[in-house]
JSON list of C-alpha atoms in Angstrom, two decimals:
[
{"chain": "A", "resi": 643, "resn": "UNK", "atom": "CA", "xyz": [13.84, -14.97, -4.42]},
{"chain": "A", "resi": 644, "resn": "UNK", "atom": "CA", "xyz": [16.51, -14.82, -7.12]},
{"chain": "A", "resi": 645, "resn": "UNK", "atom": "CA", "xyz": [17.87, -11.29, -7.60]},
{"chain": "A", "resi": 646, "resn": "UNK", "atom": "CA", "xyz": [19.55, -10.22, -10.81]},
{"chain": "A", "resi": 647, "resn": "UNK", "atom": "CA", "xyz": [20.68, -6.88, -12.12]},
{"chain": "A", "resi": 648, "resn": "UNK", "atom": "CA", "xyz": [19.76, -5.95, -15.65]},
{"chain": "A", "resi": 649, "resn": "UNK", "atom": "CA", "xyz": [20.26, -2.89, -17.79]},
{"chain": "A", "resi": 650, "resn": "UNK", "atom": "CA", "xyz": [17.81, -1.43, -20.25]},
{"chain": "A", "resi": 651, "resn": "UNK", "atom": "CA", "xyz": [17.18, -3.80, -23.16]},
{"chain": "A", "resi": 652, "resn": "UNK", "atom": "CA", "xyz": [18.56, -6.78, -21.28]},
{"chain": "A", "resi": 653, "resn": "UNK", "atom": "CA", "xyz": [16.38, -9.82, -20.61]},
{"chain": "A", "resi": 654, "resn": "UNK", "atom": "CA", "xyz": [15.78, -12.70, -18.28]},
{"chain": "A", "resi": 655, "resn": "UNK", "atom": "CA", "xyz": [14.55, -16.13, -19.35]},
{"chain": "A", "resi": 656, "resn": "UNK", "atom": "CA", "xyz": [12.30, -18.13, -17.05]},
{"chain": "A", "resi": 657, "resn": "UNK", "atom": "CA", "xyz": [12.17, -21.66, -18.39]},
{"chain": "A", "resi": 658, "resn": "UNK", "atom": "CA", "xyz": [12.13, -21.93, -22.14]},
{"chain": "A", "resi": 659, "resn": "UNK", "atom": "CA", "xyz": [9.04, -19.88, -22.80]},
{"chain": "A", "resi": 660, "resn": "UNK", "atom": "CA", "xyz": [8.98, -16.84, -20.57]},
{"chain": "A", "resi": 661, "resn": "UNK", "atom": "CA", "xyz": [11.06, -13.77, -21.23]},
{"chain": "A", "resi": 662, "resn": "UNK", "atom": "CA", "xyz": [11.23, -10.65, -19.08]},
{"chain": "A", "resi": 663, "resn": "UNK", "atom": "CA", "xyz": [12.83, -7.65, -20.75]},
{"chain": "A", "resi": 664, "resn": "UNK", "atom": "CA", "xyz": [13.74, -4.29, -19.30]},
{"chain": "A", "resi": 665, "resn": "UNK", "atom": "CA", "xyz": [12.31, -1.85, -21.83]},
{"chain": "A", "resi": 666, "resn": "UNK", "atom": "CA", "xyz": [12.90, 1.45, -20.13]},
{"chain": "A", "resi": 667, "resn": "UNK", "atom": "CA", "xyz": [14.33, 2.82, -16.92]},
{"chain": "A", "resi": 668, "resn": "UNK", "atom": "CA", "xyz": [12.99, 6.19, -15.86]},
{"chain": "A", "resi": 669, "resn": "UNK", "atom": "CA", "xyz": [13.93, 7.34, -12.40]},
{"chain": "A", "resi": 670, "resn": "UNK", "atom": "CA", "xyz": [12.27, 4.91, -9.99]},
{"chain": "A", "resi": 671, "resn": "UNK", "atom": "CA", "xyz": [10.01, 3.46, -12.66]},
{"chain": "A", "resi": 672, "resn": "UNK", "atom": "CA", "xyz": [10.93, 0.48, -14.76]},
{"chain": "A", "resi": 673, "resn": "UNK", "atom": "CA", "xyz": [9.02, -0.52, -17.85]},
{"chain": "A", "resi": 674, "resn": "UNK", "atom": "CA", "xyz": [9.04, -4.29, -18.17]},
{"chain": "A", "resi": 675, "resn": "UNK", "atom": "CA", "xyz": [8.12, -6.33, -21.24]},
{"chain": "A", "resi": 676, "resn": "UNK", "atom": "CA", "xyz": [6.91, -9.90, -20.78]},
{"chain": "A", "resi": 677, "resn": "UNK", "atom": "CA", "xyz": [6.73, -12.66, -23.35]},
{"chain": "A", "resi": 678, "resn": "UNK", "atom": "CA", "xyz": [4.89, -15.73, -22.12]},
{"chain": "A", "resi": 679, "resn": "UNK", "atom": "CA", "xyz": [2.72, -18.53, -23.49]},
{"chain": "A", "resi": 680, "resn": "UNK", "atom": "CA", "xyz": [-0.85, -17.41, -23.77]},
{"chain": "A", "resi": 681, "resn": "UNK", "atom": "CA", "xyz": [-2.06, -19.72, -21.03]},
{"chain": "A", "resi": 682, "resn": "UNK", "atom": "CA", "xyz": [-0.02, -17.89, -18.42]},
{"chain": "A", "resi": 683, "resn": "UNK", "atom": "CA", "xyz": [-1.75, -15.02, -16.65]},
{"chain": "A", "resi": 684, "resn": "UNK", "atom": "CA", "xyz": [0.25, -11.93, -15.82]},
{"chain": "A", "resi": 685, "resn": "UNK", "atom": "CA", "xyz": [-0.90, -9.24, -13.41]},
{"chain": "A", "resi": 686, "resn": "UNK", "atom": "CA", "xyz": [0.46, -6.48, -11.24]},
{"chain": "A", "resi": 687, "resn": "UNK", "atom": "CA", "xyz": [0.80, -8.06, -7.83]},
{"chain": "A", "resi": 688, "resn": "UNK", "atom": "CA", "xyz": [-1.40, -5.60, -5.94]},
{"chain": "A", "resi": 689, "resn": "UNK", "atom": "CA", "xyz": [-4.39, -6.20, -8.16]},
{"chain": "A", "resi": 690, "resn": "UNK", "atom": "CA", "xyz": [-3.92, -9.97, -8.06]},
{"chain": "A", "resi": 691, "resn": "UNK", "atom": "CA", "xyz": [-3.83, -9.91, -4.26]},
{"chain": "A", "resi": 692, "resn": "UNK", "atom": "CA", "xyz": [-6.84, -7.64, -4.17]},
{"chain": "A", "resi": 693, "resn": "UNK", "atom": "CA", "xyz": [-8.86, -10.03, -6.33]},
{"chain": "A", "resi": 694, "resn": "UNK", "atom": "CA", "xyz": [-7.72, -12.94, -4.17]},
{"chain": "A", "resi": 695, "resn": "UNK", "atom": "CA", "xyz": [-8.92, -11.19, -1.03]},
{"chain": "A", "resi": 696, "resn": "UNK", "atom": "CA", "xyz": [-12.19, -10.24, -2.64]},
{"chain": "A", "resi": 697, "resn": "UNK", "atom": "CA", "xyz": [-12.81, -13.83, -3.72]},
{"chain": "A", "resi": 698, "resn": "UNK", "atom": "CA", "xyz": [-12.15, -15.07, -0.21]},
{"chain": "A", "resi": 699, "resn": "UNK", "atom": "CA", "xyz": [-14.53, -12.50, 1.24]},
{"chain": "A", "resi": 700, "resn": "UNK", "atom": "CA", "xyz": [-17.14, -13.70, -1.23]},
{"chain": "A", "resi": 701, "resn": "UNK", "atom": "CA", "xyz": [-17.26, -17.11, 0.42]},
{"chain": "A", "resi": 702, "resn": "UNK", "atom": "CA", "xyz": [-18.20, -15.71, 3.81]},
{"chain": "A", "resi": 703, "resn": "UNK", "atom": "CA", "xyz": [-21.80, -15.28, 4.82]},
{"chain": "A", "resi": 704, "resn": "UNK", "atom": "CA", "xyz": [-23.05, -15.08, 1.25]},
{"chain": "A", "resi": 705, "resn": "UNK", "atom": "CA", "xyz": [-25.92, -17.56, 1.37]},
{"chain": "A", "resi": 706, "resn": "UNK", "atom": "CA", "xyz": [-27.29, -16.16, 4.60]},
{"chain": "A", "resi": 707, "resn": "UNK", "atom": "CA", "xyz": [-26.85, -12.64, 3.33]},
{"chain": "A", "resi": 708, "resn": "UNK", "atom": "CA", "xyz": [-28.71, -13.30, 0.10]},
{"chain": "A", "resi": 709, "resn": "UNK", "atom": "CA", "xyz": [-31.53, -15.04, 1.96]},
{"chain": "A", "resi": 710, "resn": "UNK", "atom": "CA", "xyz": [-31.91, -11.94, 4.08]},
{"chain": "A", "resi": 711, "resn": "UNK", "atom": "CA", "xyz": [-31.84, -9.85, 0.93]},
{"chain": "A", "resi": 712, "resn": "UNK", "atom": "CA", "xyz": [-34.66, -11.82, -0.62]},
{"chain": "A", "resi": 713, "resn": "UNK", "atom": "CA", "xyz": [-36.73, -11.46, 2.53]},
{"chain": "A", "resi": 714, "resn": "UNK", "atom": "CA", "xyz": [-36.15, -7.73, 2.46]},
{"chain": "A", "resi": 715, "resn": "UNK", "atom": "CA", "xyz": [-37.18, -7.54, -1.18]},
{"chain": "A", "resi": 716, "resn": "UNK", "atom": "CA", "xyz": [-40.34, -9.55, -0.63]},
{"chain": "A", "resi": 717, "resn": "UNK", "atom": "CA", "xyz": [-41.49, -7.28, 2.12]},
{"chain": "A", "resi": 718, "resn": "UNK", "atom": "CA", "xyz": [-41.53, -4.29, -0.19]},
{"chain": "B", "resi": 533, "resn": "UNK", "atom": "CA", "xyz": [-23.76, -37.78, -10.72]},
{"chain": "B", "resi": 534, "resn": "UNK", "atom": "CA", "xyz": [-24.55, -36.92, -7.15]},
{"chain": "B", "resi": 535, "resn": "UNK", "atom": "CA", "xyz": [-23.01, -33.80, -5.67]},
{"chain": "B", "resi": 536, "resn": "UNK", "atom": "CA", "xyz": [-23.12, -33.08, -1.97]},
{"chain": "B", "resi": 537, "resn": "UNK", "atom": "CA", "xyz": [-23.03, -29.39, -1.15]},
{"chain": "B", "resi": 538, "resn": "UNK", "atom": "CA", "xyz": [-23.07, -27.47, 2.08]},
{"chain": "B", "resi": 539, "resn": "UNK", "atom": "CA", "xyz": [-25.53, -24.85, 0.93]},
{"chain": "B", "resi": 540, "resn": "UNK", "atom": "CA", "xyz": [-27.76, -26.71, -1.48]},
{"chain": "B", "resi": 541, "resn": "UNK", "atom": "CA", "xyz": [-27.80, -30.17, -0.03]},
{"chain": "B", "resi": 542, "resn": "UNK", "atom": "CA", "xyz": [-27.57, -33.12, -2.36]},
{"chain": "B", "resi": 543, "resn": "UNK", "atom": "CA", "xyz": [-27.77, -32.31, -6.04]},
{"chain": "B", "resi": 544, "resn": "UNK", "atom": "CA", "xyz": [-28.06, -34.41, -9.14]},
{"chain": "B", "resi": 545, "resn": "UNK", "atom": "CA", "xyz": [-25.79, -32.94, -11.76]},
{"chain": "B", "resi": 546, "resn": "UNK", "atom": "CA", "xyz": [-24.84, -33.84, -15.29]},
{"chain": "B", "resi": 547, "resn": "UNK", "atom": "CA", "xyz": [-21.12, -34.26, -15.82]},
{"chain": "B", "resi": 548, "resn": "UNK", "atom": "CA", "xyz": [-21.43, -32.49, -19.14]},
{"chain": "B", "resi": 549, "resn": "UNK", "atom": "CA", "xyz": [-22.49, -29.38, -17.26]},
{"chain": "B", "resi": 550, "resn": "UNK", "atom": "CA", "xyz": [-19.32, -29.21, -15.24]},
{"chain": "B", "resi": 551, "resn": "UNK", "atom": "CA", "xyz": [-17.29, -26.11, -16.03]},
{"chain": "B", "resi": 552, "resn": "UNK", "atom": "CA", "xyz": [-13.52, -26.41, -15.88]},
{"chain": "B", "resi": 553, "resn": "UNK", "atom": "CA", "xyz": [-11.55, -23.50, -14.52]},
{"chain": "B", "resi": 554, "resn": "UNK", "atom": "CA", "xyz": [-8.14, -24.67, -15.65]},
{"chain": "B", "resi": 555, "resn": "UNK", "atom": "CA", "xyz": [-6.28, -22.27, -13.41]},
{"chain": "B", "resi": 556, "resn": "UNK", "atom": "CA", "xyz": [-8.89, -22.15, -10.69]},
{"chain": "B", "resi": 557, "resn": "UNK", "atom": "CA", "xyz": [-9.95, -18.82, -9.25]},
{"chain": "B", "resi": 558, "resn": "UNK", "atom": "CA", "xyz": [-7.49, -16.50, -7.44]},
{"chain": "B", "resi": 559, "resn": "UNK", "atom": "CA", "xyz": [-7.44, -17.52, -3.79]},
{"chain": "B", "resi": 560, "resn": "UNK", "atom": "CA", "xyz": [-8.81, -20.97, -4.69]},
{"chain": "B", "resi": 561, "resn": "UNK", "atom": "CA", "xyz": [-6.53, -22.16, -7.43]},
{"chain": "B", "resi": 562, "resn": "UNK", "atom": "CA", "xyz": [-6.60, -25.76, -6.23]},
{"chain": "B", "resi": 563, "resn": "UNK", "atom": "CA", "xyz": [-10.26, -26.14, -7.27]},
{"chain": "B", "resi": 564, "resn": "UNK", "atom": "CA", "xyz": [-10.92, -26.37, -10.97]},
{"chain": "B", "resi": 565, "resn": "UNK", "atom": "CA", "xyz": [-14.36, -27.89, -11.40]},
{"chain": "B", "resi": 566, "resn": "UNK", "atom": "CA", "xyz": [-17.56, -26.00, -10.82]},
{"chain": "B", "resi": 567, "resn": "UNK", "atom": "CA", "xyz": [-21.21, -26.19, -11.68]},
{"chain": "B", "resi": 568, "resn": "UNK", "atom": "CA", "xyz": [-23.54, -23.24, -12.19]},
{"chain": "B", "resi": 569, "resn": "UNK", "atom": "CA", "xyz": [-26.71, -23.49, -10.13]},
{"chain": "B", "resi": 570, "resn": "UNK", "atom": "CA", "xyz": [-29.60, -21.23, -10.95]},
{"chain": "B", "resi": 571, "resn": "UNK", "atom": "CA", "xyz": [-31.46, -19.51, -8.18]},
{"chain": "B", "resi": 572, "resn": "UNK", "atom": "CA", "xyz": [-34.71, -21.22, -7.24]},
{"chain": "B", "resi": 573, "resn": "UNK", "atom": "CA", "xyz": [-36.39, -17.88, -7.83]},
{"chain": "B", "resi": 574, "resn": "UNK", "atom": "CA", "xyz": [-36.72, -17.45, -11.60]},
{"chain": "B", "resi": 575, "resn": "UNK", "atom": "CA", "xyz": [-36.63, -13.69, -11.43]},
{"chain": "B", "resi": 576, "resn": "UNK", "atom": "CA", "xyz": [-33.46, -13.61, -9.39]},
{"chain": "B", "resi": 577, "resn": "UNK", "atom": "CA", "xyz": [-30.44, -11.87, -10.91]},
{"chain": "B", "resi": 578, "resn": "UNK", "atom": "CA", "xyz": [-28.25, -14.25, -8.93]},
{"chain": "B", "resi": 579, "resn": "UNK", "atom": "CA", "xyz": [-26.90, -17.68, -9.60]},
{"chain": "B", "resi": 580, "resn": "UNK", "atom": "CA", "xyz": [-24.26, -19.80, -7.91]},
{"chain": "B", "resi": 581, "resn": "UNK", "atom": "CA", "xyz": [-20.92, -21.20, -8.83]},
{"chain": "B", "resi": 582, "resn": "UNK", "atom": "CA", "xyz": [-20.64, -24.36, -6.75]},
{"chain": "B", "resi": 583, "resn": "UNK", "atom": "CA", "xyz": [-17.39, -26.26, -6.52]},
{"chain": "B", "resi": 584, "resn": "UNK", "atom": "CA", "xyz": [-17.69, -29.91, -7.52]},
{"chain": "B", "resi": 585, "resn": "UNK", "atom": "CA", "xyz": [-14.59, -30.73, -5.49]},
{"chain": "B", "resi": 586, "resn": "UNK", "atom": "CA", "xyz": [-15.24, -28.88, -2.23]},
{"chain": "B", "resi": 587, "resn": "UNK", "atom": "CA", "xyz": [-18.78, -29.05, -0.89]},
{"chain": "B", "resi": 588, "resn": "UNK", "atom": "CA", "xyz": [-18.45, -25.89, 1.19]},
{"chain": "B", "resi": 589, "resn": "UNK", "atom": "CA", "xyz": [-17.17, -23.72, -1.64]},
{"chain": "B", "resi": 590, "resn": "UNK", "atom": "CA", "xyz": [-19.71, -21.69, -3.58]},
{"chain": "B", "resi": 591, "resn": "UNK", "atom": "CA", "xyz": [-19.76, -18.18, -4.97]},
{"chain": "B", "resi": 592, "resn": "UNK", "atom": "CA", "xyz": [-22.84, -16.07, -5.54]},
{"chain": "B", "resi": 593, "resn": "UNK", "atom": "CA", "xyz": [-22.78, -14.53, -8.98]},
{"chain": "B", "resi": 594, "resn": "UNK", "atom": "CA", "xyz": [-24.82, -11.70, -10.37]},
{"chain": "B", "resi": 595, "resn": "UNK", "atom": "CA", "xyz": [-25.49, -10.67, -13.95]},
{"chain": "B", "resi": 596, "resn": "UNK", "atom": "CA", "xyz": [-23.37, -7.50, -14.20]},
{"chain": "B", "resi": 597, "resn": "UNK", "atom": "CA", "xyz": [-25.35, -6.15, -17.15]},
{"chain": "B", "resi": 598, "resn": "UNK", "atom": "CA", "xyz": [-28.45, -5.99, -14.97]},
{"chain": "B", "resi": 599, "resn": "UNK", "atom": "CA", "xyz": [-26.80, -3.99, -12.25]},
{"chain": "B", "resi": 600, "resn": "UNK", "atom": "CA", "xyz": [-24.58, -1.69, -14.30]},
{"chain": "B", "resi": 601, "resn": "UNK", "atom": "CA", "xyz": [-26.03, 0.24, -17.20]},
{"chain": "B", "resi": 602, "resn": "UNK", "atom": "CA", "xyz": [-22.95, 0.49, -19.34]},
{"chain": "B", "resi": 603, "resn": "UNK", "atom": "CA", "xyz": [-20.99, -2.58, -18.37]},
{"chain": "B", "resi": 604, "resn": "UNK", "atom": "CA", "xyz": [-18.72, -3.20, -21.30]},
{"chain": "B", "resi": 605, "resn": "UNK", "atom": "CA", "xyz": [-15.68, -5.11, -20.13]},
{"chain": "B", "resi": 606, "resn": "UNK", "atom": "CA", "xyz": [-12.76, -5.07, -22.50]},
{"chain": "B", "resi": 607, "resn": "UNK", "atom": "CA", "xyz": [-11.61, -8.67, -22.56]},
{"chain": "B", "resi": 608, "resn": "UNK", "atom": "CA", "xyz": [-8.65, -9.24, -24.83]},
{"chain": "B", "resi": 609, "resn": "UNK", "atom": "CA", "xyz": [-8.50, -11.94, -27.50]},
{"chain": "B", "resi": 610, "resn": "UNK", "atom": "CA", "xyz": [-5.63, -13.80, -25.80]},
{"chain": "B", "resi": 611, "resn": "UNK", "atom": "CA", "xyz": [-7.75, -14.02, -22.66]},
{"chain": "B", "resi": 612, "resn": "UNK", "atom": "CA", "xyz": [-10.74, -15.31, -24.57]},
{"chain": "B", "resi": 613, "resn": "UNK", "atom": "CA", "xyz": [-8.49, -17.77, -26.38]},
{"chain": "B", "resi": 614, "resn": "UNK", "atom": "CA", "xyz": [-7.65, -19.39, -23.04]},
{"chain": "B", "resi": 615, "resn": "UNK", "atom": "CA", "xyz": [-11.17, -20.77, -22.97]},
{"chain": "B", "resi": 616, "resn": "UNK", "atom": "CA", "xyz": [-10.76, -22.63, -26.23]},
{"chain": "B", "resi": 617, "resn": "UNK", "atom": "CA", "xyz": [-12.57, -22.42, -29.50]},
{"chain": "B", "resi": 618, "resn": "UNK", "atom": "CA", "xyz": [-13.78, -18.89, -30.11]},
{"chain": "B", "resi": 619, "resn": "UNK", "atom": "CA", "xyz": [-15.62, -19.59, -33.36]},
{"chain": "B", "resi": 620, "resn": "UNK", "atom": "CA", "xyz": [-19.23, -18.64, -32.75]},
{"chain": "B", "resi": 621, "resn": "UNK", "atom": "CA", "xyz": [-18.76, -19.30, -29.10]},
{"chain": "B", "resi": 622, "resn": "UNK", "atom": "CA", "xyz": [-21.27, -18.16, -26.57]},
{"chain": "B", "resi": 623, "resn": "UNK", "atom": "CA", "xyz": [-20.03, -16.63, -23.38]},
{"chain": "B", "resi": 624, "resn": "UNK", "atom": "CA", "xyz": [-21.45, -16.07, -19.95]},
{"chain": "B", "resi": 625, "resn": "UNK", "atom": "CA", "xyz": [-20.16, -13.06, -18.04]},
{"chain": "B", "resi": 626, "resn": "UNK", "atom": "CA", "xyz": [-20.96, -12.99, -14.35]},
{"chain": "B", "resi": 627, "resn": "UNK", "atom": "CA", "xyz": [-19.66, -11.11, -11.32]},
{"chain": "B", "resi": 628, "resn": "UNK", "atom": "CA", "xyz": [-18.78, -12.52, -7.93]},
{"chain": "B", "resi": 629, "resn": "UNK", "atom": "CA", "xyz": [-20.82, -10.99, -5.14]},
{"chain": "B", "resi": 630, "resn": "UNK", "atom": "CA", "xyz": [-19.60, -10.19, -1.64]},
{"chain": "B", "resi": 631, "resn": "UNK", "atom": "CA", "xyz": [-22.25, -9.87, 1.06]},
{"chain": "B", "resi": 632, "resn": "UNK", "atom": "CA", "xyz": [-21.02, -8.34, 4.31]},
{"chain": "B", "resi": 633, "resn": "UNK", "atom": "CA", "xyz": [-22.95, -8.22, 7.60]},
{"chain": "B", "resi": 634, "resn": "UNK", "atom": "CA", "xyz": [-24.63, -5.05, 6.47]},
{"chain": "B", "resi": 635, "resn": "UNK", "atom": "CA", "xyz": [-26.45, -6.29, 3.39]},
{"chain": "B", "resi": 636, "resn": "UNK", "atom": "CA", "xyz": [-26.88, -2.82, 1.98]},
{"chain": "B", "resi": 637, "resn": "UNK", "atom": "CA", "xyz": [-23.14, -2.73, 1.54]},
{"chain": "B", "resi": 638, "resn": "UNK", "atom": "CA", "xyz": [-23.04, -5.77, -0.71]},
{"chain": "B", "resi": 639, "resn": "UNK", "atom": "CA", "xyz": [-20.76, -5.48, -3.72]},
{"chain": "B", "resi": 640, "resn": "UNK", "atom": "CA", "xyz": [-20.12, -7.11, -7.06]},
{"chain": "B", "resi": 641, "resn": "UNK", "atom": "CA", "xyz": [-16.63, -7.41, -8.50]},
{"chain": "B", "resi": 642, "resn": "UNK", "atom": "CA", "xyz": [-16.87, -5.75, -11.88]},
{"chain": "B", "resi": 643, "resn": "UNK", "atom": "CA", "xyz": [-13.10, -5.53, -12.25]},
{"chain": "B", "resi": 644, "resn": "UNK", "atom": "CA", "xyz": [-12.67, -9.30, -12.35]},
{"chain": "B", "resi": 645, "resn": "UNK", "atom": "CA", "xyz": [-15.62, -10.95, -14.07]},
{"chain": "B", "resi": 646, "resn": "UNK", "atom": "CA", "xyz": [-16.11, -14.67, -14.38]},
{"chain": "B", "resi": 647, "resn": "UNK", "atom": "CA", "xyz": [-16.04, -15.62, -18.03]},
{"chain": "B", "resi": 648, "resn": "UNK", "atom": "CA", "xyz": [-17.45, -18.95, -19.19]},
{"chain": "B", "resi": 649, "resn": "UNK", "atom": "CA", "xyz": [-17.29, -20.34, -22.71]},
{"chain": "B", "resi": 650, "resn": "UNK", "atom": "CA", "xyz": [-20.60, -22.19, -22.80]},
{"chain": "B", "resi": 651, "resn": "UNK", "atom": "CA", "xyz": [-19.57, -24.46, -25.65]},
{"chain": "B", "resi": 652, "resn": "UNK", "atom": "CA", "xyz": [-16.19, -25.63, -24.36]},
{"chain": "B", "resi": 653, "resn": "UNK", "atom": "CA", "xyz": [-17.41, -25.52, -20.73]},
{"chain": "B", "resi": 654, "resn": "UNK", "atom": "CA", "xyz": [-14.25, -23.70, -19.70]},
{"chain": "B", "resi": 655, "resn": "UNK", "atom": "CA", "xyz": [-14.20, -20.78, -17.35]},
{"chain": "B", "resi": 656, "resn": "UNK", "atom": "CA", "xyz": [-11.84, -18.28, -15.81]},
{"chain": "B", "resi": 657, "resn": "UNK", "atom": "CA", "xyz": [-11.82, -15.12, -13.77]},
{"chain": "B", "resi": 658, "resn": "UNK", "atom": "CA", "xyz": [-10.54, -12.31, -15.96]},
{"chain": "B", "resi": 659, "resn": "UNK", "atom": "CA", "xyz": [-8.84, -9.35, -14.31]},
{"chain": "B", "resi": 660, "resn": "UNK", "atom": "CA", "xyz": [-9.56, -6.34, -16.50]},
{"chain": "B", "resi": 661, "resn": "UNK", "atom": "CA", "xyz": [-6.83, -3.84, -17.31]},
{"chain": "B", "resi": 662, "resn": "UNK", "atom": "CA", "xyz": [-7.14, -0.31, -16.00]},
{"chain": "B", "resi": 663, "resn": "UNK", "atom": "CA", "xyz": [-9.69, 0.85, -13.50]},
{"chain": "B", "resi": 664, "resn": "UNK", "atom": "CA", "xyz": [-12.78, 1.42, -15.60]},
{"chain": "B", "resi": 665, "resn": "UNK", "atom": "CA", "xyz": [-14.76, -0.82, -13.28]},
{"chain": "B", "resi": 666, "resn": "UNK", "atom": "CA", "xyz": [-14.39, -1.22, -9.53]},
{"chain": "B", "resi": 667, "resn": "UNK", "atom": "CA", "xyz": [-13.54, -4.30, -7.54]},
{"chain": "B", "resi": 668, "resn": "UNK", "atom": "CA", "xyz": [-16.32, -3.24, -5.18]},
{"chain": "B", "resi": 669, "resn": "UNK", "atom": "CA", "xyz": [-19.43, -2.07, -6.99]},
{"chain": "B", "resi": 670, "resn": "UNK", "atom": "CA", "xyz": [-22.29, -1.33, -4.63]},
{"chain": "B", "resi": 671, "resn": "UNK", "atom": "CA", "xyz": [-25.38, -2.93, -6.07]},
{"chain": "B", "resi": 672, "resn": "UNK", "atom": "CA", "xyz": [-27.99, -2.81, -3.35]},
{"chain": "B", "resi": 673, "resn": "UNK", "atom": "CA", "xyz": [-29.84, 0.22, -4.70]},
{"chain": "B", "resi": 674, "resn": "UNK", "atom": "CA", "xyz": [-29.90, -1.22, -8.17]},
{"chain": "B", "resi": 675, "resn": "UNK", "atom": "CA", "xyz": [-31.25, -4.53, -6.87]},
{"chain": "B", "resi": 676, "resn": "UNK", "atom": "CA", "xyz": [-34.08, -2.72, -5.15]},
{"chain": "B", "resi": 677, "resn": "UNK", "atom": "CA", "xyz": [-35.00, -1.04, -8.40]},
{"chain": "B", "resi": 678, "resn": "UNK", "atom": "CA", "xyz": [-34.97, -4.35, -10.23]},
{"chain": "B", "resi": 679, "resn": "UNK", "atom": "CA", "xyz": [-37.15, -5.95, -7.59]},
{"chain": "B", "resi": 680, "resn": "UNK", "atom": "CA", "xyz": [-39.88, -3.39, -8.09]}
]
């Protein structure tokens, strides 16, 4: 991981098309502005990882589970 | 073309029905081509997103509008633009379902819907901003009501 120090209003360029700017520094919170081409997705890491995990869980047991579900429904 | 799948056996599919997920799906970004398979039961709120590239990979999807009264995901224009031509486009919004051992605890991911532009045949999983909708939405009770 590359580590750089920046002050408020300073920026970092990633390639030609992505810019990361420090907008505000408030105690332990940093407000970051990101300019990127529209085909690049940007997310807070925790939520991205959470969605990843959820997608992986979705591939386990699903067909069997839904078959059971249908059986349950039919019995009612 | 013929598609061999783990869960559905051998399928005949039309190449023009293949949906391209340019960036894949989080956790499975190496797979970009999927086909939507409808449930054999016409009344089922479920359908399937089957990978064309990996026979074992398939996601169960549910129509989120059927299981959540006020589902109104706020999907931004830049996100929609990723799927190509927006002019009079028709979209499919579906949620990935997770079915644990205890079926009554099954959930649908309302926070990150699957969005498909039916015209351009491009799809993506959109992660909504904020926490209006949960990653784990318990739908079992709602399904029972629909079944009646």
